[in-house]
Short mmCIF file of C-alpha atoms and ligand atoms in Angstrom, two decimals:
data_model
loop_
_atom_site.label_atom_id
_atom_site.label_comp_id
_atom_site.label_asym_id
_atom_site.label_seq_id
_atom_site.Cartn_x
_atom_site.Cartn_y
_atom_site.Cartn_z
CA MET A 28 -0.45 11.56 -30.00
CA THR A 29 -0.71 8.87 -27.34
CA ARG A 30 -2.14 10.23 -24.15
CA THR A 31 -0.33 9.73 -20.90
CA VAL A 32 -0.73 10.37 -17.19
CA LEU A 33 1.90 11.63 -14.79
CA VAL A 34 1.49 9.79 -11.48
CA LEU A 35 2.99 11.37 -8.37
CA ASN A 36 3.44 9.84 -4.95
CA SER A 37 4.67 12.59 -2.64
CA GLY A 38 6.09 11.63 0.73
CA SER A 39 7.69 13.81 3.37
CA SER A 40 11.20 13.42 1.94
CA SER A 41 10.63 11.90 -1.49
CA VAL A 42 8.56 12.18 -4.64
CA LYS A 43 8.08 9.07 -6.76
CA TYR A 44 6.92 9.70 -10.31
CA ALA A 45 5.86 7.72 -13.33
CA VAL A 46 4.56 8.61 -16.78
CA LEU A 47 2.39 5.90 -18.30
CA GLU A 48 -0.09 5.19 -21.04
CA PRO A 49 -3.17 4.07 -19.12
CA ASP A 50 -4.61 2.05 -21.97
CA SER A 51 -1.63 -0.07 -22.92
CA GLY A 52 0.02 0.10 -19.50
CA VAL A 53 3.27 1.12 -21.18
CA LEU A 54 5.61 2.86 -18.76
CA ILE A 55 7.33 5.77 -20.45
CA ALA A 56 9.48 7.00 -17.60
CA ASP A 57 9.71 6.73 -13.85
CA GLY A 58 11.98 7.67 -11.01
CA ILE A 59 12.28 9.04 -7.53
CA VAL A 60 13.56 12.29 -6.08
CA GLU A 61 14.80 11.62 -2.57
CA ARG A 62 16.27 13.51 0.40
CA ILE A 63 13.92 16.48 0.09
CA GLY A 64 14.78 19.04 2.74
CA GLN A 65 17.94 17.14 3.68
CA ASP A 66 21.63 17.79 3.03
CA GLY A 67 22.39 17.38 -0.64
CA GLY A 68 18.71 16.98 -1.56
CA ALA A 69 16.11 19.29 -3.09
CA ARG A 70 15.36 22.29 -0.87
CA ASP A 71 11.61 21.66 -0.77
CA HIS A 72 8.80 19.96 -2.69
CA ALA A 73 8.73 22.73 -5.32
CA ALA A 74 12.43 22.16 -6.01
CA ALA A 75 11.78 18.40 -6.08
CA MET A 76 9.08 18.87 -8.72
CA LYS A 77 11.57 20.80 -10.84
CA GLU A 78 13.99 17.88 -10.44
CA VAL A 79 11.25 15.52 -11.69
CA PHE A 80 10.88 17.62 -14.85
CA ASP A 81 14.66 17.93 -15.21
CA SER A 82 15.20 14.19 -15.00
CA LEU A 83 12.36 13.55 -17.47
CA ALA A 84 14.08 16.00 -19.84
CA ALA A 85 17.46 14.36 -19.23
CA ASP A 86 15.87 11.06 -20.29
CA GLY A 87 14.74 12.73 -23.52
CA HIS A 88 11.16 13.46 -22.44
CA GLN A 89 10.22 17.11 -22.88
CA LEU A 90 7.07 17.86 -20.92
CA GLU A 91 5.20 19.29 -23.90
CA ASP A 92 5.92 16.16 -25.97
CA LEU A 93 4.67 13.65 -23.42
CA GLY A 94 0.97 13.97 -24.34
CA LEU A 95 -0.02 14.38 -20.69
CA MET A 96 -3.77 14.37 -20.14
CA ALA A 97 -3.78 14.42 -16.34
CA VAL A 98 -1.71 14.25 -13.19
CA GLY A 99 -2.72 11.49 -10.76
CA HIS A 100 -1.79 11.89 -7.11
CA ARG A 101 -1.63 9.07 -4.61
CA VAL A 102 -3.25 10.26 -1.40
CA VAL A 103 -3.10 7.90 1.55
CA HIS A 104 -6.17 8.95 3.54
CA GLY A 105 -9.47 10.12 2.09
CA GLY A 106 -11.25 10.25 5.46
CA PRO A 107 -14.96 9.52 5.65
CA ASP A 108 -16.12 11.25 2.48
CA LEU A 109 -13.36 11.32 -0.14
CA TYR A 110 -13.11 7.94 -1.77
CA ARG A 111 -13.84 8.20 -5.47
CA PRO A 112 -10.97 9.42 -7.64
CA THR A 113 -11.50 13.17 -7.30
CA ILE A 114 -10.56 16.07 -9.53
CA VAL A 115 -8.67 18.46 -7.30
CA ASP A 116 -9.91 22.00 -6.79
CA GLU A 117 -9.47 24.45 -3.93
CA ALA A 118 -12.31 22.87 -1.93
CA VAL A 119 -10.73 19.42 -2.22
CA ILE A 120 -7.39 20.81 -1.07
CA ASP A 121 -9.07 22.42 1.93
CA ARG A 122 -10.77 19.15 2.79
CA LEU A 123 -7.49 17.26 2.45
CA LYS A 124 -5.86 19.74 4.81
CA GLU A 125 -8.63 19.16 7.33
CA LEU A 126 -7.91 15.42 7.08
CA GLY A 127 -4.23 15.97 7.93
CA PRO A 128 -4.61 14.86 11.57
CA LEU A 129 -6.05 11.48 10.46
CA ALA A 130 -2.82 10.71 8.59
CA PRO A 131 -0.21 13.14 9.90
CA LEU A 132 2.74 11.28 8.37
CA HIS A 133 1.24 10.82 4.92
CA ASN A 134 -1.41 13.37 3.95
CA PRO A 135 0.39 16.70 4.53
CA PRO A 136 3.25 15.84 2.12
CA ALA A 137 0.71 14.58 -0.44
CA VAL A 138 -1.18 17.88 -0.23
CA LEU A 139 2.09 19.75 -0.62
CA GLY A 140 2.88 17.62 -3.69
CA ILE A 141 -0.54 18.40 -5.18
CA GLU A 142 -0.16 22.15 -4.62
CA VAL A 143 3.30 22.23 -6.14
CA ALA A 144 2.25 20.12 -9.13
CA ARG A 145 -0.82 22.29 -9.74
CA ASP A 146 1.41 25.36 -9.79
CA ALA A 147 3.79 23.67 -12.22
CA LEU A 148 1.11 22.17 -14.47
CA PRO A 149 -1.90 24.47 -14.08
CA ASP A 150 -3.57 23.53 -17.37
CA LEU A 151 -3.92 19.82 -16.60
CA PRO A 152 -6.58 18.21 -14.44
CA HIS A 153 -5.12 16.88 -11.18
CA VAL A 154 -6.82 13.81 -9.75
CA ALA A 155 -6.48 12.54 -6.18
CA VAL A 156 -6.67 8.75 -5.84
CA PHE A 157 -7.08 7.48 -2.30
CA ASP A 158 -5.48 4.45 -0.69
CA THR A 159 -8.58 4.09 1.46
CA ALA A 160 -11.07 4.16 -1.44
CA PHE A 161 -11.41 0.44 -2.17
CA PHE A 162 -12.39 -0.22 1.45
CA HIS A 163 -14.96 2.55 1.74
CA ASP A 164 -17.86 0.10 1.75
CA LEU A 165 -16.28 -2.46 4.04
CA PRO A 166 -19.12 -4.24 5.87
CA ALA A 167 -19.97 -2.47 9.12
CA ALA A 168 -18.91 -5.48 11.19
CA ALA A 169 -15.41 -5.20 9.76
CA ALA A 170 -15.22 -1.40 9.62
CA THR A 171 -16.38 -0.69 13.17
CA TYR A 172 -14.19 -0.52 16.27
CA ALA A 173 -16.00 -1.68 19.40
CA ILE A 174 -15.48 1.64 21.18
CA ASP A 175 -17.93 4.26 22.48
CA ALA A 176 -20.12 4.81 19.44
CA GLU A 177 -20.56 8.52 20.07
CA VAL A 178 -16.82 9.15 20.32
CA ALA A 179 -16.27 7.13 17.15
CA ARG A 180 -18.93 9.13 15.31
CA ASP A 181 -17.71 12.53 16.51
CA TRP A 182 -14.13 11.79 15.50
CA ASN A 183 -14.71 9.71 12.35
CA ILE A 184 -13.01 6.72 13.92
CA ARG A 185 -13.48 3.57 11.85
CA ARG A 186 -11.36 1.01 10.08
CA TYR A 187 -10.54 2.66 6.76
CA GLY A 188 -7.99 0.22 5.32
CA PHE A 189 -5.05 1.19 3.08
CA HIS A 190 -3.14 -0.10 0.04
CA GLY A 191 -6.61 -0.23 -1.53
CA THR A 192 -5.36 0.62 -5.01
CA SER A 193 -3.05 -2.39 -4.84
CA HIS A 194 -5.59 -4.80 -3.34
CA GLN A 195 -8.14 -3.88 -6.00
CA TYR A 196 -5.66 -4.03 -8.89
CA VAL A 197 -4.17 -7.35 -7.80
CA SER A 198 -7.54 -9.01 -7.19
CA GLU A 199 -8.69 -7.94 -10.67
CA GLN A 200 -5.44 -9.20 -12.19
CA ALA A 201 -5.90 -12.54 -10.41
CA ALA A 202 -9.32 -13.00 -12.02
CA ALA A 203 -7.90 -12.01 -15.41
CA PHE A 204 -4.95 -14.39 -15.01
CA LEU A 205 -7.28 -17.28 -14.18
CA ASP A 206 -9.69 -16.17 -16.89
CA VAL A 207 -12.69 -16.37 -14.57
CA PRO A 208 -15.17 -13.64 -13.60
CA LEU A 209 -14.06 -11.53 -10.65
CA GLU A 210 -17.60 -11.90 -9.28
CA SER A 211 -17.10 -15.66 -8.85
CA LEU A 212 -14.00 -15.52 -6.64
CA SER A 213 -13.27 -15.49 -2.93
CA GLN A 214 -9.78 -14.09 -2.57
CA ILE A 215 -7.12 -13.27 -0.02
CA VAL A 216 -4.57 -10.70 -1.14
CA LEU A 217 -1.31 -10.42 0.80
CA HIS A 218 0.37 -7.07 0.04
CA LEU A 219 3.78 -7.53 1.65
CA GLY A 220 6.06 -4.57 1.04
CA ASN A 221 7.63 -2.25 3.58
CA GLY A 222 4.08 -1.55 4.59
CA ALA A 223 2.04 -4.75 4.68
CA SER A 224 -1.66 -5.55 4.67
CA VAL A 225 -4.09 -8.39 3.96
CA SER A 226 -7.54 -8.22 2.48
CA ALA A 227 -10.37 -10.69 2.01
CA ILE A 228 -12.36 -10.02 -1.16
CA VAL A 229 -15.60 -11.65 -2.26
CA GLY A 230 -16.79 -11.09 -5.81
CA GLY A 231 -14.48 -8.09 -6.19
CA ARG A 232 -15.68 -6.38 -2.98
CA PRO A 233 -13.51 -6.28 0.14
CA VAL A 234 -15.02 -7.84 3.27
CA GLU A 235 -12.00 -7.45 5.57
CA THR A 236 -8.63 -5.78 5.64
CA SER A 237 -5.91 -5.61 8.22
CA MET A 238 -5.16 -1.87 8.40
CA GLY A 239 -7.47 0.40 10.35
CA LEU A 240 -7.87 4.07 11.20
CA THR A 241 -4.22 4.41 10.22
CA PRO A 242 -1.77 2.14 8.39
CA MET A 243 -0.40 0.95 11.75
CA GLU A 244 -2.87 -1.84 12.44
CA GLY A 245 -2.46 -5.45 11.40
CA LEU A 246 0.59 -7.25 10.12
CA VAL A 247 4.15 -6.80 11.32
CA MET A 248 5.79 -4.45 8.77
CA GLY A 249 9.26 -3.21 7.87
CA THR A 250 9.27 -0.54 10.57
CA ARG A 251 5.68 -0.56 11.94
CA SER A 252 4.49 -2.75 14.77
CA GLY A 253 1.12 -3.72 13.37
CA ASP A 254 -1.27 -4.86 16.12
CA VAL A 255 -0.30 -3.99 19.68
CA ASP A 256 -2.42 -3.84 22.80
CA PRO A 257 -3.39 -0.13 23.10
CA GLY A 258 -2.43 -0.61 26.76
CA VAL A 259 1.22 -0.49 25.64
CA ILE A 260 0.73 3.14 24.61
CA PHE A 261 -0.90 4.21 27.89
CA TYR A 262 1.74 2.36 29.88
CA LEU A 263 4.64 4.03 28.03
CA TRP A 264 2.97 7.42 28.31
CA ARG A 265 2.06 7.12 31.98
CA GLU A 266 4.97 5.13 33.43
CA ALA A 267 7.90 5.77 31.07
CA GLY A 268 6.95 9.41 30.56
CA MET A 269 7.28 9.08 26.79
CA PRO A 270 5.60 11.95 24.91
CA VAL A 271 2.83 10.69 22.66
CA GLU A 272 4.75 11.84 19.55
CA ASP A 273 7.70 9.65 20.58
CA ILE A 274 5.46 6.64 21.08
CA GLU A 275 3.87 7.21 17.66
CA SER A 276 7.26 7.56 16.03
CA MET A 277 8.57 4.43 17.80
CA LEU A 278 5.58 2.35 16.65
CA ASN A 279 5.87 3.68 13.08
CA ARG A 280 9.61 3.89 12.52
CA ARG A 281 11.47 1.76 15.05
CA SER A 282 9.21 -1.25 15.37
CA GLY A 283 8.28 -4.18 13.14
CA VAL A 284 11.07 -6.20 11.58
CA ARG A 285 13.55 -3.35 12.09
CA GLY A 286 12.61 -2.89 15.75
CA LEU A 287 13.11 -6.56 16.52
CA GLY A 288 15.81 -7.60 14.07
CA GLY A 289 17.61 -4.35 13.30
CA GLU A 290 16.97 -4.71 9.60
CA VAL A 291 14.14 -3.79 7.27
CA ASP A 292 15.20 -5.55 4.07
CA PHE A 293 14.22 -9.22 3.97
CA ARG A 294 17.26 -10.20 1.88
CA GLU A 295 19.52 -8.95 4.64
CA LEU A 296 17.26 -10.40 7.33
CA HIS A 297 17.68 -13.89 5.81
CA ARG A 298 21.46 -13.41 5.64
CA ARG A 299 21.54 -12.46 9.30
CA ILE A 300 19.45 -15.48 10.27
CA GLU A 301 21.83 -17.75 8.36
CA SER A 302 24.77 -16.27 10.23
CA GLY A 303 23.10 -17.15 13.54
CA ASP A 304 21.58 -13.79 14.53
CA ASP A 305 18.91 -14.65 17.13
CA ALA A 306 17.27 -11.22 17.02
CA ALA A 307 16.82 -11.47 13.24
CA GLU A 308 15.35 -14.96 13.65
CA LEU A 309 12.86 -13.78 16.25
CA ALA A 310 11.85 -10.84 14.02
CA TYR A 311 11.17 -13.26 11.17
CA GLU A 312 9.23 -15.67 13.39
CA VAL A 313 7.03 -12.88 14.76
CA TYR A 314 6.42 -11.63 11.20
CA ILE A 315 5.40 -15.07 9.92
CA HIS A 316 3.34 -15.89 13.00
CA ARG A 317 1.26 -12.72 12.56
CA LEU A 318 0.85 -13.35 8.85
CA ARG A 319 -0.42 -16.89 9.44
CA LYS A 320 -2.76 -15.66 12.16
CA TYR A 321 -4.37 -13.25 9.68
CA ILE A 322 -4.56 -15.85 6.91
CA GLY A 323 -6.35 -18.20 9.32
CA ALA A 324 -8.74 -15.46 10.40
CA TYR A 325 -9.56 -14.54 6.81
CA LEU A 326 -10.12 -18.17 5.86
CA ALA A 327 -12.66 -18.30 8.69
CA ILE A 328 -14.35 -15.15 7.38
CA LEU A 329 -14.47 -16.46 3.80
CA GLY A 330 -15.19 -20.14 4.59
CA SER A 331 -12.53 -20.99 2.02
CA ALA A 332 -10.44 -19.09 -0.49
CA ASP A 333 -10.40 -19.75 -4.23
CA VAL A 334 -7.27 -17.65 -4.63
CA ILE A 335 -4.50 -16.41 -2.37
CA THR A 336 -2.21 -13.86 -4.02
CA PHE A 337 1.16 -12.52 -2.88
CA THR A 338 2.21 -9.08 -4.04
CA ALA A 339 4.62 -6.14 -3.34
CA GLY A 340 8.37 -6.28 -2.63
CA VAL A 341 8.43 -9.18 -0.18
CA GLY A 342 5.39 -11.01 -1.57
CA GLU A 343 6.69 -10.91 -5.15
CA ASN A 344 10.29 -11.82 -4.38
CA ASP A 345 10.64 -13.80 -1.18
CA ALA A 346 9.88 -17.48 -1.79
CA VAL A 347 10.80 -18.39 1.81
CA VAL A 348 8.21 -16.02 3.25
CA ARG A 349 5.59 -17.38 0.83
CA ARG A 350 6.39 -20.98 1.81
CA ASP A 351 6.43 -20.27 5.55
CA ALA A 352 3.17 -18.30 5.35
CA LEU A 353 1.24 -21.20 3.80
CA THR A 354 3.00 -24.36 4.89
CA GLY A 355 0.91 -27.01 6.68
CA LEU A 356 -2.44 -25.73 5.39
CA ALA A 357 -3.31 -28.65 3.11
CA ALA A 358 -6.36 -29.35 5.28
CA PHE A 359 -7.68 -25.97 4.08
CA GLY A 360 -6.99 -26.78 0.42
CA ILE A 361 -3.78 -24.76 0.33
CA GLU A 362 -0.63 -26.40 -1.03
CA ILE A 363 2.37 -24.69 -2.55
CA ASP A 364 4.44 -26.36 -5.28
CA GLU A 365 7.99 -25.86 -3.99
CA HIS A 366 9.49 -25.91 -7.45
CA LEU A 367 7.09 -23.29 -8.84
CA ASN A 368 7.52 -21.20 -5.71
CA ASP A 369 11.31 -21.25 -5.96
CA SER A 370 11.43 -20.56 -9.70
CA PRO A 371 12.38 -16.97 -10.35
CA GLY A 372 9.82 -15.00 -12.32
CA ARG A 373 8.66 -11.47 -12.82
CA GLY A 374 5.13 -11.67 -14.19
CA ALA A 375 1.92 -13.12 -12.76
CA ARG A 376 2.39 -16.80 -11.98
CA ARG A 377 0.83 -19.72 -10.15
CA ILE A 378 2.78 -21.34 -7.32
CA SER A 379 0.17 -23.75 -5.92
CA ALA A 380 0.33 -27.50 -6.47
CA ASP A 381 -1.57 -28.91 -9.43
CA GLY A 382 -5.12 -29.75 -8.40
CA ALA A 383 -4.98 -27.95 -5.02
CA PRO A 384 -8.41 -26.43 -4.33
CA THR A 385 -6.93 -23.01 -3.56
CA THR A 386 -4.89 -21.39 -6.32
CA VAL A 387 -1.90 -19.50 -4.96
CA LEU A 388 -0.56 -16.74 -7.20
CA VAL A 389 2.24 -14.20 -7.27
CA ILE A 390 1.13 -11.03 -9.05
CA PRO A 391 3.25 -7.88 -9.33
CA THR A 392 1.30 -4.90 -8.09
CA ASP A 393 1.23 -1.73 -10.19
CA GLU A 394 -0.28 1.09 -8.17
CA GLU A 395 0.93 3.71 -10.68
CA LEU A 396 -0.95 2.06 -13.54
CA ALA A 397 -4.06 1.67 -11.40
CA ILE A 398 -3.88 5.38 -10.47
CA ALA A 399 -3.38 6.38 -14.12
CA ARG A 400 -6.45 4.33 -15.09
CA ALA A 401 -8.46 5.83 -12.24
CA CYS A 402 -7.63 9.25 -13.70
CA THR A 403 -8.93 8.36 -17.14
CA GLY A 404 -12.02 6.89 -15.51
CA VAL A 405 -12.89 10.07 -13.64
CA LEU A 406 -12.11 12.28 -16.60
CA GLY A 407 -14.60 10.29 -18.63
CA ALA A 408 -12.06 9.83 -21.37
CA ARG A 409 -11.35 6.54 -22.96
CA PRO A 410 -7.66 5.83 -22.50
CA GLY A 411 -5.98 6.13 -25.85
CA ASP A 412 -8.39 8.81 -27.11
CA GLY A 413 -6.79 11.60 -29.00
P1 ADP B 258 7.00 -0.09 -0.30
O1 ADP B 258 6.35 0.21 -1.65
O2 ADP B 258 6.03 -0.38 0.80
O3 ADP B 258 8.08 0.85 0.10
P2 ADP B 258 7.99 -2.48 -1.61
O4 ADP B 258 6.73 -3.12 -2.05
O5 ADP B 258 8.85 -1.86 -2.66
O6 ADP B 258 7.75 -1.46 -0.43
O7 ADP B 258 8.85 -3.55 -0.82
C1 ADP B 258 10.12 -3.26 -0.34
C2 ADP B 258 10.64 -4.44 0.45
O8 ADP B 258 10.62 -5.61 -0.39
C3 ADP B 258 12.10 -4.31 0.85
O9 ADP B 258 12.24 -3.65 2.08
C4 ADP B 258 12.54 -5.75 0.97
O10 ADP B 258 12.33 -6.21 2.29
C5 ADP B 258 11.61 -6.51 0.07
N1 ADP B 258 12.29 -7.08 -1.09
C6 ADP B 258 12.58 -6.49 -2.26
N2 ADP B 258 13.23 -7.35 -3.08
C7 ADP B 258 13.36 -8.50 -2.40
C8 ADP B 258 13.94 -9.78 -2.70
N3 ADP B 258 14.51 -10.04 -3.87
N4 ADP B 258 13.86 -10.72 -1.74
C9 ADP B 258 13.28 -10.48 -0.56
N5 ADP B 258 12.72 -9.30 -0.23
C10 ADP B 258 12.75 -8.33 -1.12
#
């Protein structure tokens, strides 16, 4: 029987799932259970897990016939010491609970998802795969905040970076697409989804990334501010009397493109701009300005980039964002071919002009597949065995 992995991504109100064959990359089933704990939704994460199994069964996939060899869990924050794909046991769960405060929005629901899935599938190995892992060895100059060193050490404050599974997968795919060794490439990866981050990667190892202690730093995102002067937080707390939880929630949920333009989806944002909505236009301009600022900074860190790759919802689909991000950079060897950029496509594709020194690619990310493969790696099994 072909062996498969169930990949779970448990958020506070949703569980995304996928069943895949790690070796071939074939997706057998996927879906999402939403509105957990809300009206009309599953009562809790345990009920949501049952819904996952029910919808697999409704699609004709009985659990016992799926050939599951492992369950892979996406965990956002691995803190200072969890970074390799890790087989979950009680000690790992305890450690993940201790890390809760580092990622209060993301880690507690992931831990809940792991506990519920372990109860439901106790005979399978459960593997935690961390969004921070790829950036664990970020050079100290990039990983370190210039704050009181003792405070940073006592509280494990450093730049961890996130979306690592995607940045790693996409950079490897870029090398494979170009049929050149990963070790030979200087790359910039632009992961532009609801969350958004940039990384600079040399020879397959990250040397910079835009997210920090939390996924709030860096680019303007769907609902997150990205970089702000920390003074904004003290000012709101001290002068506006905003509780710190409200400030955190504002910066995470009511900022970014939504905070400025009232809209999180780029398709709708473009429509609003076309109909003369000034707020939507400003949101877009701030988004692009920040993106270009980071691309410029990363070009300075790398010297030059062999490859720049767009990925995730916006990066894969929005040709206007891609054009505006890279326009006017011919002096740096970066030139987009408008026709290639505008041509619809789903797979990996080149969009740079023929002969331009920097190759610009669009590559669909596949975090589920990367997590499934990480599981087979840690279990020491060759995918496809059995
Ligand atoms: P995440 O995984 O972070 O939730 P995704 O990578 O799925 O996010 O990206 C979702 C975002 O992608 C949407 O909010 C939307 O702005 C954007 N998006 C999706 N499809 C398109 C499209 N065809 N054109 C422009 N933007 C798109």
